[in-house]
Short mmCIF file of C-alpha atoms in Angstrom, two decimals:
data_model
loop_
_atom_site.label_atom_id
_atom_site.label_comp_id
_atom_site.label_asym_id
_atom_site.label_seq_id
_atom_site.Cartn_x
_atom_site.Cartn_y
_atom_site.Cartn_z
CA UNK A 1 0.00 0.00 0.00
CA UNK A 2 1.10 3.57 -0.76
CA UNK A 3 2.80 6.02 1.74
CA UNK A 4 -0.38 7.18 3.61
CA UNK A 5 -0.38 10.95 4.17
CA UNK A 6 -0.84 12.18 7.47
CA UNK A 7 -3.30 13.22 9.08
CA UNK A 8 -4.39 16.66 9.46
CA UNK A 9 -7.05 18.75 11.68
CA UNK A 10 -7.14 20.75 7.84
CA UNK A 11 -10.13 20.89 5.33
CA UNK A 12 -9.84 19.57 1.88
CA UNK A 13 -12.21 19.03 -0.74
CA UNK A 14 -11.94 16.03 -3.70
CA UNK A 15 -11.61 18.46 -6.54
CA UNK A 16 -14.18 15.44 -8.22
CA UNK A 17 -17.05 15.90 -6.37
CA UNK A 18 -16.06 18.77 -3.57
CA UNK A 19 -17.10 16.84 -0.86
CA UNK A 20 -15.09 18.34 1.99
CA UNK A 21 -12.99 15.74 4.23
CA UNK A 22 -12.37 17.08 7.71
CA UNK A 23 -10.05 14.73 9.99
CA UNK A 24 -10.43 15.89 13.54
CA UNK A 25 -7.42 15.39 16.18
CA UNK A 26 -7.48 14.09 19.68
CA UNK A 27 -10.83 12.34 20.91
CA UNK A 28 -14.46 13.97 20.24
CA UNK A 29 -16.63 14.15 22.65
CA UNK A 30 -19.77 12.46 21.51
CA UNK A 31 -22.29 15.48 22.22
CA UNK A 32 -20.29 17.70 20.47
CA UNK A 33 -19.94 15.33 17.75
CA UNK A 34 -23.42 15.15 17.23
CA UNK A 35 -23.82 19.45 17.56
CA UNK A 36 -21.38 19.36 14.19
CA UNK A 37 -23.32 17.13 12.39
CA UNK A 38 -26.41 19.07 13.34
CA UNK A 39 -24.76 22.88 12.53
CA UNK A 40 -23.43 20.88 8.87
CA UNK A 41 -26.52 19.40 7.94
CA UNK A 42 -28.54 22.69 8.32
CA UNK A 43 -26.04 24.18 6.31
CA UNK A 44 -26.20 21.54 3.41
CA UNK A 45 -30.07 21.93 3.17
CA UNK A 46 -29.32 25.49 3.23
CA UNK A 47 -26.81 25.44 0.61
CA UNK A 48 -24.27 27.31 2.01
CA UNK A 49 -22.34 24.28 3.46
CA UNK A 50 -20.83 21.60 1.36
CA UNK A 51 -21.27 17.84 1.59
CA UNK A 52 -18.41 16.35 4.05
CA UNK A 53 -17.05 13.68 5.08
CA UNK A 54 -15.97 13.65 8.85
CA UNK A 55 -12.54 10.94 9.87
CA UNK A 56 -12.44 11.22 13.68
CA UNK A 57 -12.59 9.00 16.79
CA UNK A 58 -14.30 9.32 19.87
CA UNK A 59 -13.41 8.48 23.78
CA UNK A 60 -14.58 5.05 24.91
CA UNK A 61 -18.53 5.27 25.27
CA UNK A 62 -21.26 3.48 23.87
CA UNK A 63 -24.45 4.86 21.71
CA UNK A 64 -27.95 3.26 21.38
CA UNK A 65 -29.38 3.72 18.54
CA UNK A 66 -33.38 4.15 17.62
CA UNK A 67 -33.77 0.25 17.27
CA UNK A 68 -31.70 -0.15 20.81
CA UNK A 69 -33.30 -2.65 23.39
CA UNK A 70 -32.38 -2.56 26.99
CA UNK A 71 -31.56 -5.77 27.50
CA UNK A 72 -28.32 -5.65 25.03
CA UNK A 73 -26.74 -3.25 27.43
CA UNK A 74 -25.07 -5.90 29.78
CA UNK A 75 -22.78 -3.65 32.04
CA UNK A 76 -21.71 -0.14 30.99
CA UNK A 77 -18.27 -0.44 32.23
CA UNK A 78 -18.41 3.10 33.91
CA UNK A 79 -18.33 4.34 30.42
CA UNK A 80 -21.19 6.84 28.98
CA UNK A 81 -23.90 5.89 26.94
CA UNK A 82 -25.63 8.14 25.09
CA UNK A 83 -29.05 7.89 23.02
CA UNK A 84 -29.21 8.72 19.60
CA UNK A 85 -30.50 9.58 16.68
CA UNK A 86 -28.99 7.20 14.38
CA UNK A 87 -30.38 3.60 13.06
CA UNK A 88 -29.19 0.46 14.44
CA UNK A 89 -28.83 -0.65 17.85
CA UNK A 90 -26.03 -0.63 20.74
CA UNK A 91 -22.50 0.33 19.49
CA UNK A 92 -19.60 0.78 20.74
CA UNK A 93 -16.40 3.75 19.86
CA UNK A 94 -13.29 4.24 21.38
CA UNK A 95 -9.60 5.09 20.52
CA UNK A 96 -8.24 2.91 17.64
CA UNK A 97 -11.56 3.31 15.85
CA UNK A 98 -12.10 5.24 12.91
CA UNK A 99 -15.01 7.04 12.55
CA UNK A 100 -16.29 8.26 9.16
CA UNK A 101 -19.10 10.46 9.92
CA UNK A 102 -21.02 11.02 6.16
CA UNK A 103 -22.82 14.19 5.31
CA UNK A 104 -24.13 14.34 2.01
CA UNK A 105 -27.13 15.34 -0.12
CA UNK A 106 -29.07 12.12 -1.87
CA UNK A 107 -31.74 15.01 -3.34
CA UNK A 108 -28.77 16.67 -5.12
CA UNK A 109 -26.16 14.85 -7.31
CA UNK A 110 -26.90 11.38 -5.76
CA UNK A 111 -29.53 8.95 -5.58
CA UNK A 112 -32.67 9.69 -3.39
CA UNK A 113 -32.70 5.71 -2.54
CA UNK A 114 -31.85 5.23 1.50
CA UNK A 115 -31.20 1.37 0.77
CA UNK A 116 -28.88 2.15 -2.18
CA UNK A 117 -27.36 5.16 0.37
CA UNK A 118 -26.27 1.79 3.04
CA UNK A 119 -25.31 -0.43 -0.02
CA UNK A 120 -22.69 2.20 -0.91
CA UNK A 121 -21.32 2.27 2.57
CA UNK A 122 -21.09 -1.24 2.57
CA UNK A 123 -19.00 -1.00 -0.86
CA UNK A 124 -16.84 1.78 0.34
CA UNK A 125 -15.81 -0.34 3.80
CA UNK A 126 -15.26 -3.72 1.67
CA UNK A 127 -13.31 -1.46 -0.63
CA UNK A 128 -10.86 -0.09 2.08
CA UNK A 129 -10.63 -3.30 4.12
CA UNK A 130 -9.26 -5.03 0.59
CA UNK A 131 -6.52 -2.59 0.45
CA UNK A 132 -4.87 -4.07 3.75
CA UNK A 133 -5.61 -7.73 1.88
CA UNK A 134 -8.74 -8.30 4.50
CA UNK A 135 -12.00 -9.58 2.60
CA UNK A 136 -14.91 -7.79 4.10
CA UNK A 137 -18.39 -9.21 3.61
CA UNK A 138 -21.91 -8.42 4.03
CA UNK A 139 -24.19 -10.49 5.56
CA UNK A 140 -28.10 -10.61 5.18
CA UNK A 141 -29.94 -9.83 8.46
CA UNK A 142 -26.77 -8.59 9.96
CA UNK A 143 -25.94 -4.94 9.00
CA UNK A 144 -21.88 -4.34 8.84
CA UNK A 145 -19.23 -5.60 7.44
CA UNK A 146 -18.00 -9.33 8.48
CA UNK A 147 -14.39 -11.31 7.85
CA UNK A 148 -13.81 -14.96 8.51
CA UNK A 149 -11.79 -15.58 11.92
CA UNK A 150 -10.69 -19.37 12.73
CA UNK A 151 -14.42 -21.10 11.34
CA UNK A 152 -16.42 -18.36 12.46
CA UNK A 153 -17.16 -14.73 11.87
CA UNK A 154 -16.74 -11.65 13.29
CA UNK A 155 -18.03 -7.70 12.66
CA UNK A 156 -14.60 -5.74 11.76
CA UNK A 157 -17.26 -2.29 10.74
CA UNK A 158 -20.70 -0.67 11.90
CA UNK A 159 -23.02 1.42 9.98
CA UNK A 160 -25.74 3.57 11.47
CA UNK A 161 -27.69 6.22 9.58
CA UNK A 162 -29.41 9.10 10.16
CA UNK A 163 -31.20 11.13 7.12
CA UNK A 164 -33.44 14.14 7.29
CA UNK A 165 -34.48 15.61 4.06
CA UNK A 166 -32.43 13.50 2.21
CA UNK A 167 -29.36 14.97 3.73
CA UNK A 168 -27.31 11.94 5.52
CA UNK A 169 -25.54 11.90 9.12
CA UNK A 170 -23.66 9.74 11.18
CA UNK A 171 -22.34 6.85 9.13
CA UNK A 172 -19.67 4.13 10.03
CA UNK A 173 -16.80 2.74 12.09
CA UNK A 174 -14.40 0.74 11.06
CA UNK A 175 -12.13 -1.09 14.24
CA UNK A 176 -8.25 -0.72 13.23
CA UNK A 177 -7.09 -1.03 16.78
CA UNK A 178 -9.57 -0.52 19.65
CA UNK A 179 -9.92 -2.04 23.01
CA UNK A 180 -12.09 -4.71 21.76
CA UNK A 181 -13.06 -5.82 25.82
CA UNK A 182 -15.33 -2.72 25.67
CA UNK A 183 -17.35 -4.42 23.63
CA UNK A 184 -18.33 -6.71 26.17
CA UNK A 185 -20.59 -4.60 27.94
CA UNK A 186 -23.12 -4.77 24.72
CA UNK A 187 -24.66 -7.01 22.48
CA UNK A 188 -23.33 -4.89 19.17
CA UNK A 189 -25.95 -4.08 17.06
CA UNK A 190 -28.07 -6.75 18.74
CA UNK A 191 -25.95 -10.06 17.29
CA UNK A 192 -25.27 -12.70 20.09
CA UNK A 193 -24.00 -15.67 17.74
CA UNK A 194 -21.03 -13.59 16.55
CA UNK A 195 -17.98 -11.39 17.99
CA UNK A 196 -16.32 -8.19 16.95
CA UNK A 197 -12.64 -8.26 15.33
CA UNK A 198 -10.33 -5.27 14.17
CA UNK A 199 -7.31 -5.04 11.94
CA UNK A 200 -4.77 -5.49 14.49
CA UNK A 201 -6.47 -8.30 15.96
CA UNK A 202 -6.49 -9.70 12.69
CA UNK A 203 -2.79 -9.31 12.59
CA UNK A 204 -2.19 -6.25 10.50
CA UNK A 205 -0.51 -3.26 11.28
CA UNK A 206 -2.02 -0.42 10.15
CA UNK A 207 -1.82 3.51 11.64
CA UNK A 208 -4.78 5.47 11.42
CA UNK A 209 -3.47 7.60 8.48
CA UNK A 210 -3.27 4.38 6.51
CA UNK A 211 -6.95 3.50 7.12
CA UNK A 212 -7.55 7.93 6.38
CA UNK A 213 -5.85 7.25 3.00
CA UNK A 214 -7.66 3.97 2.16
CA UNK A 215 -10.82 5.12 2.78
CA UNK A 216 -10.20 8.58 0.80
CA UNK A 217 -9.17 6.62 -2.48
CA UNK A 218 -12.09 4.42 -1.93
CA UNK A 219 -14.64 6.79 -1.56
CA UNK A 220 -14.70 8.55 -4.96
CA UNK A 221 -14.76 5.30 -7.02
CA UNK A 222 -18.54 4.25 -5.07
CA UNK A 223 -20.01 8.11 -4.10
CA UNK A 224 -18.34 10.09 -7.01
#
């Protein structure tokens, strides 16, 4: 894989489709987080923000989203949870997670199709987990992306989606190096019969500019 570039608190835009790409450093607090995606979506119905994509990652906490039961919240491990806004169910984000929050417009140069929206993200992950040689797959019934791990399976990326007016928020994780024993106050996304993986645990080295870089070359070739 090609020297990754590093990463940078700077704004750039893909001279293809000016999407802006914003990659945050340090930890995000959640709330605040959320109070971005809020301020940019306004200003992309507005139209005088542009579409962006969002490469940060958050303290350890977990987030229930609007299909969350209680139940799937085992022990919170003195670590926040907050409700949200977002689709899916209990989730987990912490340092060595990479966080791609996706703001764009489906009602402008893209496809008002919410279903075709999640496909995309699932194309865009498998597409940046095959540049480190891992084959990411989707599975039916469970949303994410999956890899093989000694006869079984395991989630290596979440997706949870917000949209109002056809403008999109929140969007996915991918693990590259998290503590992965935070997950064990949750039943991710709901799934009992299968466990949670990352790159490193999958024996690849990768920094977080690496995954930055992957997921930038990725992302033109499925949203462009």
């Amino acid at each position: 894989m090609a020297t990754a570039r590093p990463a940078s608190s700077e704004a750039s835009a893909s001279a293809e489709n000016m999407v802006e790409w914003l990659v945050a450093p340090g930890l995000v607090p959640y709330p605040d987080a959320v109070a971005s995606m809020e301020e940019r979506v306004a200003g992309i119905l507005a139209h005088s923000a542009p579409e962006q994509v969002w490469l940060l990652e958050h303290p350890p906490l977990y987030t229930a989203g609007t299909s969350a039961i209680a139940d799937d919240l085992l022990d919170s491990l003195g670590l926040p949870v907050f409700k949200t806004g977002r689709g899916g169910q209990y989730t987990y984000h912490g340092p060595g997670q990479r966080v791609a929050y996706v703001m764009l417009d489906l009602a402008g140069r893209r496809r008002m199709d919410l279903r075709c929206f999640v496909r995309d993200l699932e194309r865009w992950l498998i597409g940046t987990l095959a540049e480190f040689g891992v084959t990411g797959m989707c599975r039916a019934g469970r949303v994410g992306i999956w890899v093989e791990t000694n006869g079984g399976e395991a989630k290596i990326a979440a997706i949870g989606v917000r949209v109002r007016r056809w403008v999109t928020f929140h969007g996915v994780s991918l693990n590259v190096a998290p503590d992965l024993t935070h997950y064990q106050g949750i039943v991710a996304c709901g799934i009992r019969e299968h466990g949670v993986t990352s790159l490193a645990a999958l024996g690849i080295e990768a920094t977080m500019a690496d995954v930055d870089q992957a997921l930038r070359c990725n992302f033109d070739a499925v949203f462009g």
